Short mmCIF file of C-alpha atoms in Angstrom, two decimals:
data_model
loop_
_atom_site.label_atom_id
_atom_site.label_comp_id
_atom_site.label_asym_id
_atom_site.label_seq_id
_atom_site.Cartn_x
_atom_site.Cartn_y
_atom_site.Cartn_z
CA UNK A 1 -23.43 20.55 -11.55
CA UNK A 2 -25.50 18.44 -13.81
CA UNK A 3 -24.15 15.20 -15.37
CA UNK A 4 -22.74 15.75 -18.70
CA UNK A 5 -24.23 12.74 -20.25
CA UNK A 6 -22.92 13.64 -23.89
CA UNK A 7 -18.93 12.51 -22.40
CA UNK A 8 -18.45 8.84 -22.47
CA UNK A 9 -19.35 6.38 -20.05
CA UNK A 10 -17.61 4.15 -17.91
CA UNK A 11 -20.33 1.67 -19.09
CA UNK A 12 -18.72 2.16 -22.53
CA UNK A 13 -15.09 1.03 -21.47
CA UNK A 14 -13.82 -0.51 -18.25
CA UNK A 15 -10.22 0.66 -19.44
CA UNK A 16 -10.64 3.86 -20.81
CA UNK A 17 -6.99 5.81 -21.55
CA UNK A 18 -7.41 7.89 -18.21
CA UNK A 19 -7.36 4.46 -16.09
CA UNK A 20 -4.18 3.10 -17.73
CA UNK A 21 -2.37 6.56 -17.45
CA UNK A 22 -3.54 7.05 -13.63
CA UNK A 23 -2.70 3.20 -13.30
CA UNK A 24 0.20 3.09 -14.98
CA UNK A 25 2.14 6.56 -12.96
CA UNK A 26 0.82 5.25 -9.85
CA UNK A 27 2.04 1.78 -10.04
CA UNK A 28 5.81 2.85 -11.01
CA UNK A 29 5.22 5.54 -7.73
CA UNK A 30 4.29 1.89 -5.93
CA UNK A 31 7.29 0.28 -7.49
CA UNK A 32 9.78 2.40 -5.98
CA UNK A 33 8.24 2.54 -3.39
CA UNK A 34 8.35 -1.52 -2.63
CA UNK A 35 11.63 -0.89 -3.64
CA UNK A 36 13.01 1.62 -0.92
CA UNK A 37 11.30 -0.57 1.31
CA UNK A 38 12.26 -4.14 0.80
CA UNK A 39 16.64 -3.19 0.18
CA UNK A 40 16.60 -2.43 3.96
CA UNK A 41 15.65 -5.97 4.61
CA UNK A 42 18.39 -6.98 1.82
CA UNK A 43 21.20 -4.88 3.51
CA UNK A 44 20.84 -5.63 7.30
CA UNK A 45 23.57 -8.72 6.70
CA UNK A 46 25.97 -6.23 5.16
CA UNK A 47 25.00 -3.58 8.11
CA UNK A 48 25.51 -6.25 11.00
CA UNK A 49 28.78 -6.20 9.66
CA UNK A 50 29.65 -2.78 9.16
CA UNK A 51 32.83 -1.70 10.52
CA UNK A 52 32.98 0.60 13.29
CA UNK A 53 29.04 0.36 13.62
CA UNK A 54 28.31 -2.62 16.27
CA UNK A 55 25.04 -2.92 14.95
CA UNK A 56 23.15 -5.77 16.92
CA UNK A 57 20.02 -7.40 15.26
CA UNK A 58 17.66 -5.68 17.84
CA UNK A 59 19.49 -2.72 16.78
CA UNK A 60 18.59 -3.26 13.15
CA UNK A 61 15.36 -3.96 14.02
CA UNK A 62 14.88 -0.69 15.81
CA UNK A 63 16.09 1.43 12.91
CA UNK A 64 13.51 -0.68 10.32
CA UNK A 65 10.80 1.11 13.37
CA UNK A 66 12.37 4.86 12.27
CA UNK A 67 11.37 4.41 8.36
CA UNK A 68 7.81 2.65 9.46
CA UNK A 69 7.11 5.42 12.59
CA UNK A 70 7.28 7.76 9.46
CA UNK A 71 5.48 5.97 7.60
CA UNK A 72 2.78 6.11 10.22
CA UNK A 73 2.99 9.77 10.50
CA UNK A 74 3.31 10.33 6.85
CA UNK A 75 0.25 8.04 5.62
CA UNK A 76 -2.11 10.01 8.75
CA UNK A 77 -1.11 13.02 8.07
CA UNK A 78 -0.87 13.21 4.17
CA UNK A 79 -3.70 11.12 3.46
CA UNK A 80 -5.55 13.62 5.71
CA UNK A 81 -4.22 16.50 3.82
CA UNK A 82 -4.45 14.98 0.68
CA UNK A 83 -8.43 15.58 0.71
CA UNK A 84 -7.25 19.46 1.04
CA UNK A 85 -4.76 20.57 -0.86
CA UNK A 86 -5.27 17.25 -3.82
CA UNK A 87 -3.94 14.29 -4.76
CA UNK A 88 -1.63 14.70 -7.63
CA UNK A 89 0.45 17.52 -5.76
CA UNK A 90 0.81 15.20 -2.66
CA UNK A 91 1.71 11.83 -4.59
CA UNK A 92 4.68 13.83 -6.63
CA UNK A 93 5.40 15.88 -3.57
CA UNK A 94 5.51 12.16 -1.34
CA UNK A 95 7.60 10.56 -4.25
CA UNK A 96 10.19 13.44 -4.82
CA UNK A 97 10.68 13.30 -0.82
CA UNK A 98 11.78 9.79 -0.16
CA UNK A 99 13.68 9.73 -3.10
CA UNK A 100 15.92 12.06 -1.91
CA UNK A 101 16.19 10.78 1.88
CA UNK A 102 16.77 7.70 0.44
CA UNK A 103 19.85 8.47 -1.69
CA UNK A 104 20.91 10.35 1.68
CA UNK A 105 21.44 6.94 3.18
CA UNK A 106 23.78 5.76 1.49
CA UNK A 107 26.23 8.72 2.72
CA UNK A 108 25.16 7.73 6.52
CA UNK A 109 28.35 7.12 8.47
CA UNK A 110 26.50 5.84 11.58
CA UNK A 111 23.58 3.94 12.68
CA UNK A 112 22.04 6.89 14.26
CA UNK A 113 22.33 8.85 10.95
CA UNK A 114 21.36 6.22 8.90
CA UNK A 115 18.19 5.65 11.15
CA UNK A 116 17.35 9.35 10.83
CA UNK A 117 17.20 9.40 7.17
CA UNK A 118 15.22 6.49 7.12
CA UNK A 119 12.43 8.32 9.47
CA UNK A 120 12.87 10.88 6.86
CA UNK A 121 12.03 8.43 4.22
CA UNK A 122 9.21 7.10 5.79
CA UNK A 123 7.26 10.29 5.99
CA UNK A 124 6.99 10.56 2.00
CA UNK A 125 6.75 6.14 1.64
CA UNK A 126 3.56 6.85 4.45
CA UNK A 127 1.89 9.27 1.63
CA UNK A 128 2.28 7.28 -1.38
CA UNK A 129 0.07 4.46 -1.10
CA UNK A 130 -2.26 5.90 0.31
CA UNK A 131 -2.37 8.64 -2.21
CA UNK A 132 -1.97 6.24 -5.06
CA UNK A 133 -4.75 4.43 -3.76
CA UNK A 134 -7.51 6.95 -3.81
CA UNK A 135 -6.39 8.24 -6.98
CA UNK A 136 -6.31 4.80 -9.11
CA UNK A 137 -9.36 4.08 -7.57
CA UNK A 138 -11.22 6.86 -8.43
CA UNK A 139 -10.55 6.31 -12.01
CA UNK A 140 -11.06 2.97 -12.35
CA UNK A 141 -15.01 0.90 -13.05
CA UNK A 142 -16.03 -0.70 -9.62
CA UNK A 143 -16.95 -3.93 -11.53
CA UNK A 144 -12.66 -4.39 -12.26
CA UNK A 145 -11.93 -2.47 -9.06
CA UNK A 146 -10.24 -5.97 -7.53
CA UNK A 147 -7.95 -6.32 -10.44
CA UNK A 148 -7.11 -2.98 -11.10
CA UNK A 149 -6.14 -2.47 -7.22
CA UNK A 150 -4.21 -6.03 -7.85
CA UNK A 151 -2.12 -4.60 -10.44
CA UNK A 152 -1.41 -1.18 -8.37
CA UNK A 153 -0.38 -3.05 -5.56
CA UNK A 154 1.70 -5.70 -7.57
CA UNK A 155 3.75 -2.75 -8.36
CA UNK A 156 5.46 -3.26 -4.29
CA UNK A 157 6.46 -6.83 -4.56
CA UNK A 158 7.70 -6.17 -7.85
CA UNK A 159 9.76 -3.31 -6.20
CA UNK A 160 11.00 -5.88 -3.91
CA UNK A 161 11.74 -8.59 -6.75
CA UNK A 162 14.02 -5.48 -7.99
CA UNK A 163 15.48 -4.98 -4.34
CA UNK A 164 16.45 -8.62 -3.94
CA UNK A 165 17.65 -9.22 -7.52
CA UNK A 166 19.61 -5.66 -7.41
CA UNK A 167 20.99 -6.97 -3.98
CA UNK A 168 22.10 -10.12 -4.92
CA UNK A 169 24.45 -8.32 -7.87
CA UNK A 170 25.10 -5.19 -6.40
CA UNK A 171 25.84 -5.77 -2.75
CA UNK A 172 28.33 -7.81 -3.41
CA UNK A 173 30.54 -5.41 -5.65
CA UNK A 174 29.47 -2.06 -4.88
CA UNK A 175 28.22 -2.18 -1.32
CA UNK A 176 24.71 -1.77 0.33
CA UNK A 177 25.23 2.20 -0.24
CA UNK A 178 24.50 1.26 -4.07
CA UNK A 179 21.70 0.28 -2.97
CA UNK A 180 20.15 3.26 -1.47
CA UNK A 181 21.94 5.55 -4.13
CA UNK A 182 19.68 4.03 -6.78
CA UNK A 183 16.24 5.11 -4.43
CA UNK A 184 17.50 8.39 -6.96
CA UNK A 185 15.69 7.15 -9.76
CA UNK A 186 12.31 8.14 -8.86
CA UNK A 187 13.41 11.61 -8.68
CA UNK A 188 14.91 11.95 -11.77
CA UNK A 189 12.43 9.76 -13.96
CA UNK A 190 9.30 9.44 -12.48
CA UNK A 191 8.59 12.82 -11.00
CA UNK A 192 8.58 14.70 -14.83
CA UNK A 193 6.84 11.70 -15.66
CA UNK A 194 4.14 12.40 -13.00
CA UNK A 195 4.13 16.47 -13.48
CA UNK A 196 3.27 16.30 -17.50
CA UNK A 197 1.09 13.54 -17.15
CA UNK A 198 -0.85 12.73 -13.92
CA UNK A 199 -4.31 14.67 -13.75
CA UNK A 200 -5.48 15.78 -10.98
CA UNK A 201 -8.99 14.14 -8.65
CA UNK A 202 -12.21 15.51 -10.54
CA UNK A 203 -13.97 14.65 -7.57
CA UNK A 204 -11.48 17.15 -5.88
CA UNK A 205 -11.56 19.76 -8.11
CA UNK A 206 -15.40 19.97 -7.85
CA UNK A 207 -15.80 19.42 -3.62
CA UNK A 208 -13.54 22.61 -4.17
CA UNK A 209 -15.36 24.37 -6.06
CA UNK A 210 -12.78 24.47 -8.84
CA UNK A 211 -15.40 23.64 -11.39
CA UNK A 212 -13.28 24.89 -14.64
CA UNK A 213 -10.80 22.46 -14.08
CA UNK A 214 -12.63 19.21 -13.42
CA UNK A 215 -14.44 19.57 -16.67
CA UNK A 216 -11.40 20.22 -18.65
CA UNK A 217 -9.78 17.02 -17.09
CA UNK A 218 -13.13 15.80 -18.08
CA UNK A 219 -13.04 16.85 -21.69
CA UNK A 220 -9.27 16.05 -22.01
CA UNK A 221 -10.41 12.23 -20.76
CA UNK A 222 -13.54 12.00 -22.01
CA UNK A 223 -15.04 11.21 -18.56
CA UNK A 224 -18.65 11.64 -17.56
CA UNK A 225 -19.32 13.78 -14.49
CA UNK A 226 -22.02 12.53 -11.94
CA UNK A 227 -22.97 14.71 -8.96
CA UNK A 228 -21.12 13.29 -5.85
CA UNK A 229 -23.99 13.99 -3.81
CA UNK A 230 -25.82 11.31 -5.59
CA UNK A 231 -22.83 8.82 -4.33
CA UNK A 232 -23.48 10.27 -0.62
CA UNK A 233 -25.72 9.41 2.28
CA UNK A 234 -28.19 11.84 3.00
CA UNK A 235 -27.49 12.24 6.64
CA UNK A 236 -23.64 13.32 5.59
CA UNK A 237 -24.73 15.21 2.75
CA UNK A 238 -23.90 18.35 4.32
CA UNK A 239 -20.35 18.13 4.60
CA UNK A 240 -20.02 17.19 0.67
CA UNK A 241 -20.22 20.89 -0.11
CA UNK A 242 -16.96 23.30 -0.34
CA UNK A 243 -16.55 23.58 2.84
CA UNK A 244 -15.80 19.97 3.27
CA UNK A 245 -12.68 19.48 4.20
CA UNK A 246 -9.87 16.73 5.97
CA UNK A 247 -11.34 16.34 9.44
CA UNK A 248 -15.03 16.08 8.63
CA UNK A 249 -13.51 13.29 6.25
CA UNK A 250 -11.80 12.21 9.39
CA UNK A 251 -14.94 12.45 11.75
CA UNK A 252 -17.42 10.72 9.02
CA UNK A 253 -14.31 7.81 9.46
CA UNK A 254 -15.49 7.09 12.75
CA UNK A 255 -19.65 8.07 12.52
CA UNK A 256 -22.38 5.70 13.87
CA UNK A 257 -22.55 4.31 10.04
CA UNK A 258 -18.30 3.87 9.22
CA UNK A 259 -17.40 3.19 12.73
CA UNK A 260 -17.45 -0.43 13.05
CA UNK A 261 -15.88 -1.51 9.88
CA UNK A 262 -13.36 1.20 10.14
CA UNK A 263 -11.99 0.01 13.29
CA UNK A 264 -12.00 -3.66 11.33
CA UNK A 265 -10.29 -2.07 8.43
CA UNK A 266 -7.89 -0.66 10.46
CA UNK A 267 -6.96 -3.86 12.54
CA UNK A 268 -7.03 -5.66 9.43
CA UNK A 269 -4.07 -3.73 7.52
CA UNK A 270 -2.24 -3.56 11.07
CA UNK A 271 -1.94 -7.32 11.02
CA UNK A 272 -1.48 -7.23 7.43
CA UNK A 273 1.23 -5.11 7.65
CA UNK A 274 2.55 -6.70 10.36
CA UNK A 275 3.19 -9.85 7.91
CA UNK A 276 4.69 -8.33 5.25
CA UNK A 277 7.44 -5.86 6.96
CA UNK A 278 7.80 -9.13 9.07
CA UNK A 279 8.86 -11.23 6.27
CA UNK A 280 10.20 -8.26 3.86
CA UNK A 281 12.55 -7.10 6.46
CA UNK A 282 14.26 -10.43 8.50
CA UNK A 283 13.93 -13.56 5.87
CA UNK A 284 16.50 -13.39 4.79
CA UNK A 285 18.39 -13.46 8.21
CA UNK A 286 15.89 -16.12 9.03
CA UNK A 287 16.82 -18.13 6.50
CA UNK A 288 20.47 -17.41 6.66
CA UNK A 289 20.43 -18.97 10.44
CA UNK A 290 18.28 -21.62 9.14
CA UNK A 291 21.22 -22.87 7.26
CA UNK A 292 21.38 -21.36 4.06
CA UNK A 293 23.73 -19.45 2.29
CA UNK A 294 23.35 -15.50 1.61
CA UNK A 295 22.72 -15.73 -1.55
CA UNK A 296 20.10 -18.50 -1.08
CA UNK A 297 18.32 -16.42 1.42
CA UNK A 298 17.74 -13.63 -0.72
CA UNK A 299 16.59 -15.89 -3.38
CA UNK A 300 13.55 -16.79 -0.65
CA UNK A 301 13.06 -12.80 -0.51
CA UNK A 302 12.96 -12.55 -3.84
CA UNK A 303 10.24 -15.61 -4.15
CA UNK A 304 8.47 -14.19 -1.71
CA UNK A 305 7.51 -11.33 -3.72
CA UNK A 306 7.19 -12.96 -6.94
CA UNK A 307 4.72 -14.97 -5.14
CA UNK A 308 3.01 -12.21 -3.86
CA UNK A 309 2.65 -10.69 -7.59
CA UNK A 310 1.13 -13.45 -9.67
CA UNK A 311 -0.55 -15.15 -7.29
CA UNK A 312 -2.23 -11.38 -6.14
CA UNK A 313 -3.06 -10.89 -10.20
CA UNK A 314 -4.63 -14.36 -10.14
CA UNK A 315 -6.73 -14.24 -7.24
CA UNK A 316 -7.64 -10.83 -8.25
CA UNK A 317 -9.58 -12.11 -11.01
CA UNK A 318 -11.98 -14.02 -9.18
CA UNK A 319 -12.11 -11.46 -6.49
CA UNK A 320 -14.33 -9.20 -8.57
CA UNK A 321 -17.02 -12.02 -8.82
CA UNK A 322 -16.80 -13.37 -5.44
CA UNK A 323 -16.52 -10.25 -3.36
CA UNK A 324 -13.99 -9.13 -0.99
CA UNK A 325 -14.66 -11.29 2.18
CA UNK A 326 -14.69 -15.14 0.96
CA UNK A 327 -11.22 -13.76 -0.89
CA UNK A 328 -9.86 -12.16 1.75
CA UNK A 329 -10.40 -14.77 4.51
CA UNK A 330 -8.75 -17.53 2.32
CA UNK A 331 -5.44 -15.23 1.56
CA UNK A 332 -5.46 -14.62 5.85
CA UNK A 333 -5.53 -18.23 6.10
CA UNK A 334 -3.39 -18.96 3.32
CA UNK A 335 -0.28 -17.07 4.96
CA UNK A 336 -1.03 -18.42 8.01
CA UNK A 337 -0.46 -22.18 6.87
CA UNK A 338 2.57 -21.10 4.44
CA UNK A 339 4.29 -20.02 7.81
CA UNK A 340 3.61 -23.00 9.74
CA UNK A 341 5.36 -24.79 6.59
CA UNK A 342 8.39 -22.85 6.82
CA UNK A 343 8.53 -23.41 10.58
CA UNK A 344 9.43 -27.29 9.53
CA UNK A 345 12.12 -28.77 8.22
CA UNK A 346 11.49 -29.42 4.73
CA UNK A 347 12.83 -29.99 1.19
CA UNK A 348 14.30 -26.45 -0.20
CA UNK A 349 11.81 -26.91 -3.04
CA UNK A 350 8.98 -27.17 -0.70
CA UNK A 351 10.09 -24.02 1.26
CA UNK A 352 10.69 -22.03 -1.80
CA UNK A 353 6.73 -23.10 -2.62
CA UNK A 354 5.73 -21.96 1.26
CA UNK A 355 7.11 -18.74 1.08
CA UNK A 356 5.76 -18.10 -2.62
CA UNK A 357 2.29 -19.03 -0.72
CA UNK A 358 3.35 -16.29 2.15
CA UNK A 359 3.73 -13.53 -0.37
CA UNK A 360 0.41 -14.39 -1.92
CA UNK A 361 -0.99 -14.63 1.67
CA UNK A 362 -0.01 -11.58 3.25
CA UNK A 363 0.59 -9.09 -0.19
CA UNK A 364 -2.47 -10.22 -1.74
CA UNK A 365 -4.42 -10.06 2.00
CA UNK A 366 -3.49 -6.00 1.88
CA UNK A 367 -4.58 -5.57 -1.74
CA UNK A 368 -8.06 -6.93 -1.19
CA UNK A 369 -8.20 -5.53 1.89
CA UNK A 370 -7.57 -2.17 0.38
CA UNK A 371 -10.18 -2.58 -2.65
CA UNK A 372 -12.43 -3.12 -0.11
CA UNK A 373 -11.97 0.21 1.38
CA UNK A 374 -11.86 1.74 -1.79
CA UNK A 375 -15.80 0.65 -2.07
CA UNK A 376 -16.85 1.20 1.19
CA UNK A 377 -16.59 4.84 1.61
CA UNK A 378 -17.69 7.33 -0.42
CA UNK A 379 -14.74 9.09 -3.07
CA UNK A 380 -14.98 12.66 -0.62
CA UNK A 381 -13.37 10.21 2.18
CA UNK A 382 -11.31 8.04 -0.37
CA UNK A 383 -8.11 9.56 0.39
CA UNK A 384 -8.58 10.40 4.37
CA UNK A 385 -10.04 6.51 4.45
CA UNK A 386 -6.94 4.97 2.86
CA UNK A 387 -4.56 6.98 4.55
CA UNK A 388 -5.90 6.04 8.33
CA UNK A 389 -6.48 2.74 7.34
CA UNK A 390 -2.51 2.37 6.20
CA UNK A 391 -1.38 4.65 8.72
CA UNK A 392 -2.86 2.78 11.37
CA UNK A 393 -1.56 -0.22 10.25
CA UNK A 394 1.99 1.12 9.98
CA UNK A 395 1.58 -0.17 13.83
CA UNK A 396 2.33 -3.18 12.79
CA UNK A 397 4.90 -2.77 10.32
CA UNK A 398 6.63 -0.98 13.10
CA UNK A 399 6.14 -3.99 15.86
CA UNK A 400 7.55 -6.40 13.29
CA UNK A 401 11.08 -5.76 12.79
CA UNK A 402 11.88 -4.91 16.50
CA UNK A 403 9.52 -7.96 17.77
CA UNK A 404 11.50 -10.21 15.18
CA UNK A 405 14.82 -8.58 15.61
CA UNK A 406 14.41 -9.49 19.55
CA UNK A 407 13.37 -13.15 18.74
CA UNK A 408 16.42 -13.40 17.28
CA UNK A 409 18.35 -11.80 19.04
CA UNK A 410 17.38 -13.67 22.12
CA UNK A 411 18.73 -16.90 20.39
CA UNK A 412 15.90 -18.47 20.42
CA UNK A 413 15.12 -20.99 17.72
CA UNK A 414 14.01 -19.06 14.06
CA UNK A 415 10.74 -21.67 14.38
CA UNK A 416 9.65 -18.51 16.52
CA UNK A 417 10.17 -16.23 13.81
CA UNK A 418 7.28 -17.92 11.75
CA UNK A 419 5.47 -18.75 14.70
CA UNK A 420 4.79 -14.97 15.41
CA UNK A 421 3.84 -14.58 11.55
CA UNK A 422 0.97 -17.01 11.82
CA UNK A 423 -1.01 -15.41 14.50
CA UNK A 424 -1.97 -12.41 12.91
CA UNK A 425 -3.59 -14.33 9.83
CA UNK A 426 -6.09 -16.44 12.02
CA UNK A 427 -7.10 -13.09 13.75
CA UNK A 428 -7.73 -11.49 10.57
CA UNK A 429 -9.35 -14.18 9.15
CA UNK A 430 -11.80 -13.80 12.00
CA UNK A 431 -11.92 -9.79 11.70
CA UNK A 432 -13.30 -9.77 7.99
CA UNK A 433 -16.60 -11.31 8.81
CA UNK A 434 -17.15 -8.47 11.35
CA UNK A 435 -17.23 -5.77 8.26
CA UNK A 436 -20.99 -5.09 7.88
CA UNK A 437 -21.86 -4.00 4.67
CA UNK A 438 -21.82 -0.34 3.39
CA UNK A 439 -24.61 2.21 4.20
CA UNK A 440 -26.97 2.17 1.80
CA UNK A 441 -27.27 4.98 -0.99
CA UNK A 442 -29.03 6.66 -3.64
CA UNK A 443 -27.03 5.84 -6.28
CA UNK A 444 -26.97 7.57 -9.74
CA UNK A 445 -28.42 5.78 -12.66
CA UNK A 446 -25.67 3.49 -14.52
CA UNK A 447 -21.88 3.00 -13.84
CA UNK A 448 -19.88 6.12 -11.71
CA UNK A 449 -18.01 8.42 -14.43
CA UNK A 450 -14.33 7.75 -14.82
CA UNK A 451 -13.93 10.60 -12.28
CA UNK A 452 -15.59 8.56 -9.69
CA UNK A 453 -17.17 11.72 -8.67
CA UNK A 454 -19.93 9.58 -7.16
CA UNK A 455 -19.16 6.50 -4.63
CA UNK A 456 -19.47 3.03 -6.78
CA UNK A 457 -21.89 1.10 -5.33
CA UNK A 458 -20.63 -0.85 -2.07
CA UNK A 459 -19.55 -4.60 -2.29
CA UNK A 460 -22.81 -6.82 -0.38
CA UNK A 461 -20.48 -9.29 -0.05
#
């Protein structure tokens, strides 16, 4: 297809209409799902105490595993799919799913129950961000990419702000099954929301073959079309075509020229991940055995988050004119140091500052990290890129709450807690200056079009 140079150009407007819709129904999908997420780690006081339950904290942390093992199978296997069958009809699909699994929860009369609807959950949370990802950052310009990935993934700490404020005023009176009972939400506002609105991946639409249709969304958006191949390397140009599908997405993942920073990217969001189901799901019990009172420890949840959104919006800013890897390797080491400081006895003020500098850290760590991916592979492989990279690193959501929960459990001292937080920072810190930089390619002329039919140009950073 030839480029329709008479539509407007990203070069005209860095936030054209089309951004801020995509942007705006993806980061709500994001919100809920930070949300669903972040109330388990708000309810597992009320669930240690459940009546008739004899739920043990190694218990707890077992059933956090269910909802992050679906997760894993649910970012692998949609993000795969997603490159198949399109991204608008698996981000509504995803979001319409967990919504209902979690309201389920809340009628759970055991552990085992409750545990299996969390699984449940996690197969549509795994497809989400993934999803969202791939679809924000196709229309968005490469030069704001940073920021405008900032403000998508703002949208889970905010979800978590929500989970710990809701928590600390629901809980009390209604019970944690409130909690999961207003998960519904998402079904019932942000699904018609999505269906009306959300258009569909041009660059989809045309690999497909469904030509028609990307140049209506086109029209409609006033988005210029590039070809893709233009975007592509010439030694993978062969599976751009219509009969490109999810596993030569998958197999171009791990090629002589993605391999090595793939296998980075994917370590990277492990430990990532690793840091913020960590902290998202025990600190409150941390801090509750640290001394503090309930309510104070879901204040440090909630602080946590906040922390994580406008410090992430901040750094964002100089992200874009830095690069990815200087900005990543100071948020690593940033949330490495916060949880050394929470390790120590300290004023309350100074703790509440550590674990502000912890969500910044390890929120704002996966953001970047994210962006990054967003730029490093061609658009064809956006979705099947972002949905390996966060499945694989669902590993280490799922070690964290069992690896925690057992710390705990053991009785050893909750130093140990923050001790196991640290590690992963350093190593990723190390990781990010093993990315090498993006294969070079024959880039079209100018800015990609709002569709992001072609691949922006790679960070050199």
């Amino acid at each position: 297809m030839h480029e329709n140079s008479h539509r407007g150009s990203r070069g005209d407007a860095t936030w054209p209409p089309v951004t801020l819709l995509v942007l705006a129904i993806c980061g709500i999908t994001v919100v809920s799902d930070g949300y669903d997420v972040v109330i388990y780690g708000a309810v597992i006081p009320s669930l240690l105490h459940e009546p008739g339950w004899g739920l043990t904290p190694a218990g707890a942390g077992l059933i956090g595993s269910f909802a992050l093992i679906g997760m894993l199978i649910g970012a692998t296997t949609v993000g795969t799919l997603t490159d198949t069958l399109g991204r608008r009809r698996m981000l509504i699909g995803c979001l319409a799913w967990f919504s209902v699994m979690t309201g389920l929860c809340a009628t759970a009369t055991s552990p085992e129950v409750f545990g299996l609807f969390r699984f449940l959950a996690g197969l549509g949370l795994g497809g989400v961000l993934p999803t969202a990802s791939a679809l924000t950052g196709e229309y968005s310009h490469p030069r704001t990419r940073n920021l405008v990935f900032a403000i998508l993934f703002s949208g889970f700490p905010v979800g978590g702000i929500i989970a710990a404020l809701t928590g600390i005023f629901v809980i009390p009176r209604f019970g944690w099954q409130a909690m999961f009972l207003l998960g519904l939400l998402p079904l019932l506002l942000v699904v018609p929301l999505a269906l009306k609105l959300l258009p569909e991946s041009i660059a989809f639409l045309r690999v497909k073959g469904r030509h028609a249709e990307a140049e209506k969304i086109a029209d409609r958006w006033n988005v210029t079309l590039d070809d893709e191949q233009k975007g592509v390397p010439a030694s993978e140009q062969h599976q751009s075509g219509t009969d490109s599908g999810s596993m030569s997405s998958v197999k171009a993942l791990f090629s002589r020229s993605y391999v090595r920073a793939t296998l980075c990217f994917l370590a990277m969001t492990c430990l990532c991940l690793f840091m913020i189901y960590g902290f998202n799901t025990w600190l409150p019990e941390i801090m509750r055995r640290a001394g503090h009172s309930s309510g104070s420890a879901l204040g440090f949840l909630l602080v946590f988050n906040l922390g994580a959104v406008v410090g992430t919006l901040v750094i964002s800013l100089a992200a874009d004119r830095l690069g990815s890897k200087p900005i990543i390797t100071t948020t690593f080491l940033v949330s490495s140091v916060a949880v050394i400081l929470l390790s120590l006895r300290l004023p309350t003020t100074v703790l509440y500052a550590a674990v502000a500098l912890g969500g910044v850290g390890a929120m704002g760590t996966q953001t970047f990290v994210l962006a990054y991916v967003s730029k490093h592979y061609p658009v064809r492989m956006g979705a099947t890129a972002m949905g390996w990279t966060l499945g694989f690193g669902r590993l280490g959501s799922m070690l964290a709450p069992p690896l925690l929960g057992l710390i705990i459990g053991a009785g050893l001292a909750f130093q140990w807690n923050f001790y196991a937080l640290a590690v992963p920072g350093l190593i990723g810190a190390v990781l990010i200056g093993l990315v090498p930089r993006a294969p070079e390619v024959e880039a079209p002329a100018g800015d990609a079009g709002a569709g992001g039919a072609a691949r922006p140009l790679a960070e050199q950073t």
